[in-house]
PDB file of C-alpha atoms in Angstrom:
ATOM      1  CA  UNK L   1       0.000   0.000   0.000  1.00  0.00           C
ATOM      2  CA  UNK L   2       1.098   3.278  -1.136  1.00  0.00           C
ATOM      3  CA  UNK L   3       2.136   6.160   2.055  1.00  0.00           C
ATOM      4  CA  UNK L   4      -0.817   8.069   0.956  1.00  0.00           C
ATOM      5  CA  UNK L   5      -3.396   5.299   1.197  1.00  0.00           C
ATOM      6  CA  UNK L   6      -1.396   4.031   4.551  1.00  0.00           C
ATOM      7  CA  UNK L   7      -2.153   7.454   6.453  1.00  0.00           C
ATOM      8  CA  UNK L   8      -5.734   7.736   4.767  1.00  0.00           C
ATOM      9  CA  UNK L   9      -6.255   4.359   6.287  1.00  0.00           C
ATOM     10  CA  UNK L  10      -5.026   5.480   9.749  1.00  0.00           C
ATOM     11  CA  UNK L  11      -6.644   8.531   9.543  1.00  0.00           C
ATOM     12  CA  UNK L  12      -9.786   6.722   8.829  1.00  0.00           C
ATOM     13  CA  UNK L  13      -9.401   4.599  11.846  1.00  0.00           C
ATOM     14  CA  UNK L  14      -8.585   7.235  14.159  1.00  0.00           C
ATOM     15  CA  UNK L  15     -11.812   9.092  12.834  1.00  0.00           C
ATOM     16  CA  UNK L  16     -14.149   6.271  14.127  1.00  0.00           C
ATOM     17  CA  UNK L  17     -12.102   6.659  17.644  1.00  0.00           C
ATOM     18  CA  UNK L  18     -14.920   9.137  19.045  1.00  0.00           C
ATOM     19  CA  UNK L  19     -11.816  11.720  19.493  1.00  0.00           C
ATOM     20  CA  UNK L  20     -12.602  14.930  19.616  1.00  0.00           C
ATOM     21  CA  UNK L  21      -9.085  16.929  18.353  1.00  0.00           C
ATOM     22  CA  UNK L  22      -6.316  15.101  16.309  1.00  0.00           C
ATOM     23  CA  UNK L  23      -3.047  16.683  16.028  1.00  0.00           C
ATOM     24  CA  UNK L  24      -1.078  16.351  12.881  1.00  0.00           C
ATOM     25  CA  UNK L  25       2.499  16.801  11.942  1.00  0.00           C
ATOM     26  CA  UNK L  26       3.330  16.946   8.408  1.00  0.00           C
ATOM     27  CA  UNK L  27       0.299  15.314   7.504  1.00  0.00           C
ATOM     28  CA  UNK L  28       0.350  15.079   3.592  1.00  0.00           C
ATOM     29  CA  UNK L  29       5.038  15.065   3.788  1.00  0.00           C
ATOM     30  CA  UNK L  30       5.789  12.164   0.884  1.00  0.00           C
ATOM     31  CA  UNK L  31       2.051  11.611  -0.644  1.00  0.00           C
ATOM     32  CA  UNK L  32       1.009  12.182  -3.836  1.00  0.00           C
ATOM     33  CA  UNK L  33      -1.428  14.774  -5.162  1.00  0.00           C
ATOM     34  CA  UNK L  34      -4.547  12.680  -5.203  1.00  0.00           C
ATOM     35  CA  UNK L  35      -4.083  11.279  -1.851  1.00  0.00           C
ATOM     36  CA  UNK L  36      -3.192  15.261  -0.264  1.00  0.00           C
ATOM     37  CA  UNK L  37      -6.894  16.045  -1.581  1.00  0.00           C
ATOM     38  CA  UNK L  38      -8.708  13.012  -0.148  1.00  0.00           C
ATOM     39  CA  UNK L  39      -6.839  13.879   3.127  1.00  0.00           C
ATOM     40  CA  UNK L  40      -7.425  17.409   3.597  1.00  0.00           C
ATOM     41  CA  UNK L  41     -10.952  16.436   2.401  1.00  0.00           C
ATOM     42  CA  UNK L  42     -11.534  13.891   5.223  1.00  0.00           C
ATOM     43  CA  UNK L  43     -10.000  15.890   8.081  1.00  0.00           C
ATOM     44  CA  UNK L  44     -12.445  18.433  10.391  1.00  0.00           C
ATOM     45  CA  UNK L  45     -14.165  21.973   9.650  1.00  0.00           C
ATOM     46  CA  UNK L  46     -11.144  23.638  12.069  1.00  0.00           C
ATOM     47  CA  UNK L  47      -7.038  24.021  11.294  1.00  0.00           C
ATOM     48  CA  UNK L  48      -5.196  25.328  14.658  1.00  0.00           C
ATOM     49  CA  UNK L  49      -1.548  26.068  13.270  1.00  0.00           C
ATOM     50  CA  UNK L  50       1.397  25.223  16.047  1.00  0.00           C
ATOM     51  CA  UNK L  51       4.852  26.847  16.307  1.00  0.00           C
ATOM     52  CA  UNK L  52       6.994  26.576  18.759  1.00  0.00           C
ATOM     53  CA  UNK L  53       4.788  25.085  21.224  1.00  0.00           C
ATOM     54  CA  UNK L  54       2.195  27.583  20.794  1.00  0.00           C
ATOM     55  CA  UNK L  55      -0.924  27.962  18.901  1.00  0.00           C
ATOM     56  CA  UNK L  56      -0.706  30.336  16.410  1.00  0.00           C
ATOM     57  CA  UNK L  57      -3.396  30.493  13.820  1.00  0.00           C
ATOM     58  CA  UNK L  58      -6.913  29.030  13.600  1.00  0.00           C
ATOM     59  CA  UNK L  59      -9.050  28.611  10.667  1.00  0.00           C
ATOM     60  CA  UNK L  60     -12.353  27.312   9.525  1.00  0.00           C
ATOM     61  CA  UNK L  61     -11.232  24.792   6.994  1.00  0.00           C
ATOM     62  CA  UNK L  62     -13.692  26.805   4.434  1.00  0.00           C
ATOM     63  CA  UNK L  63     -11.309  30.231   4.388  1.00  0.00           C
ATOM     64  CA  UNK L  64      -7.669  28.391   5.019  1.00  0.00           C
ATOM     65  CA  UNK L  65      -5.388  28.070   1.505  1.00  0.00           C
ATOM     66  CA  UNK L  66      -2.217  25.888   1.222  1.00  0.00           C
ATOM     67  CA  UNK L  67       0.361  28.937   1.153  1.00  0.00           C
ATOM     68  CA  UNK L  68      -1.676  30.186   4.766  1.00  0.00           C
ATOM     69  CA  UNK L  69      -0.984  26.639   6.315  1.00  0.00           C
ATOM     70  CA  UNK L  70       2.952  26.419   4.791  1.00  0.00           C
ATOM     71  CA  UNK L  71       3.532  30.497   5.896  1.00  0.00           C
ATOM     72  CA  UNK L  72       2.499  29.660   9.476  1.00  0.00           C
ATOM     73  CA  UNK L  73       3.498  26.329  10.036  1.00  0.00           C
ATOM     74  CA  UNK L  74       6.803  27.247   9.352  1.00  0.00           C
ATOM     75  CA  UNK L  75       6.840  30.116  11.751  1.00  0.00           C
ATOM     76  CA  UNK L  76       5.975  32.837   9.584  1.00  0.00           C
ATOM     77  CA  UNK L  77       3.367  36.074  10.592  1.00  0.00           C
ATOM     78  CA  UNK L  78       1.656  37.964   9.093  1.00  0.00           C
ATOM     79  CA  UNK L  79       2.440  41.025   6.943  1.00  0.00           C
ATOM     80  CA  UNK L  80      -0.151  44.241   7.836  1.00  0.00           C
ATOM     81  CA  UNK L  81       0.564  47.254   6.223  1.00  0.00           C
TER      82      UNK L  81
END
C-alpha cells in the first residue's frame, strides 16, 4: 500500500475513535497529489496552526489556503501594512 493510502487508512481509523481533536504533523510530507486532496478532504471543519509550542493560527477549513498553512506552520506572521 502506497504512504498516501497508509495514512488515509489510519486517519480513517482514528476518525471512528470518538476523538474529539487530532493533532497532525506533516500530515500530507511524501504523498502524492490525489491522496493530499482526499486527506485534507476527510480531516475536520477547524485548522489550529502550532509553532513553537504555541498555537498560532486558527481557521475554519472553508477560508484556510495551502500557502496560509505552509507560511504559518513554518513560523511565519503575518504582513499588515
Amino acid at each position: 500500500m502506497s504512504g498516501g493510502n497508509q495514512q488515509k487508512v489510519a486517519i480513517g481509523k482514528w476518525l471512528h475513535s470518538g476523538a474529539d481533536v487530532f493533532v497532525f504533523d506533516e500530515l500530507t510530507k511524501g504523498v502524492d497529489i490525489g491522496a493530499k486532496s482526499d486527506i485534507f478532504r476527510i480531516i475536520g471543519d477547524r485548522i489550529a496552526i502550532m509553532y513553537d509550542v504555541k498555537i498560532i493560527k486558527e481557521f475554519a477549513r472553508s477560508e484556510v489556503e495551502k500557502e496560509q498553512l505552509r507560511l504559518y506552520a513554518s513560523g511565519g506572521e503575518e504582513v499588515h501594512s
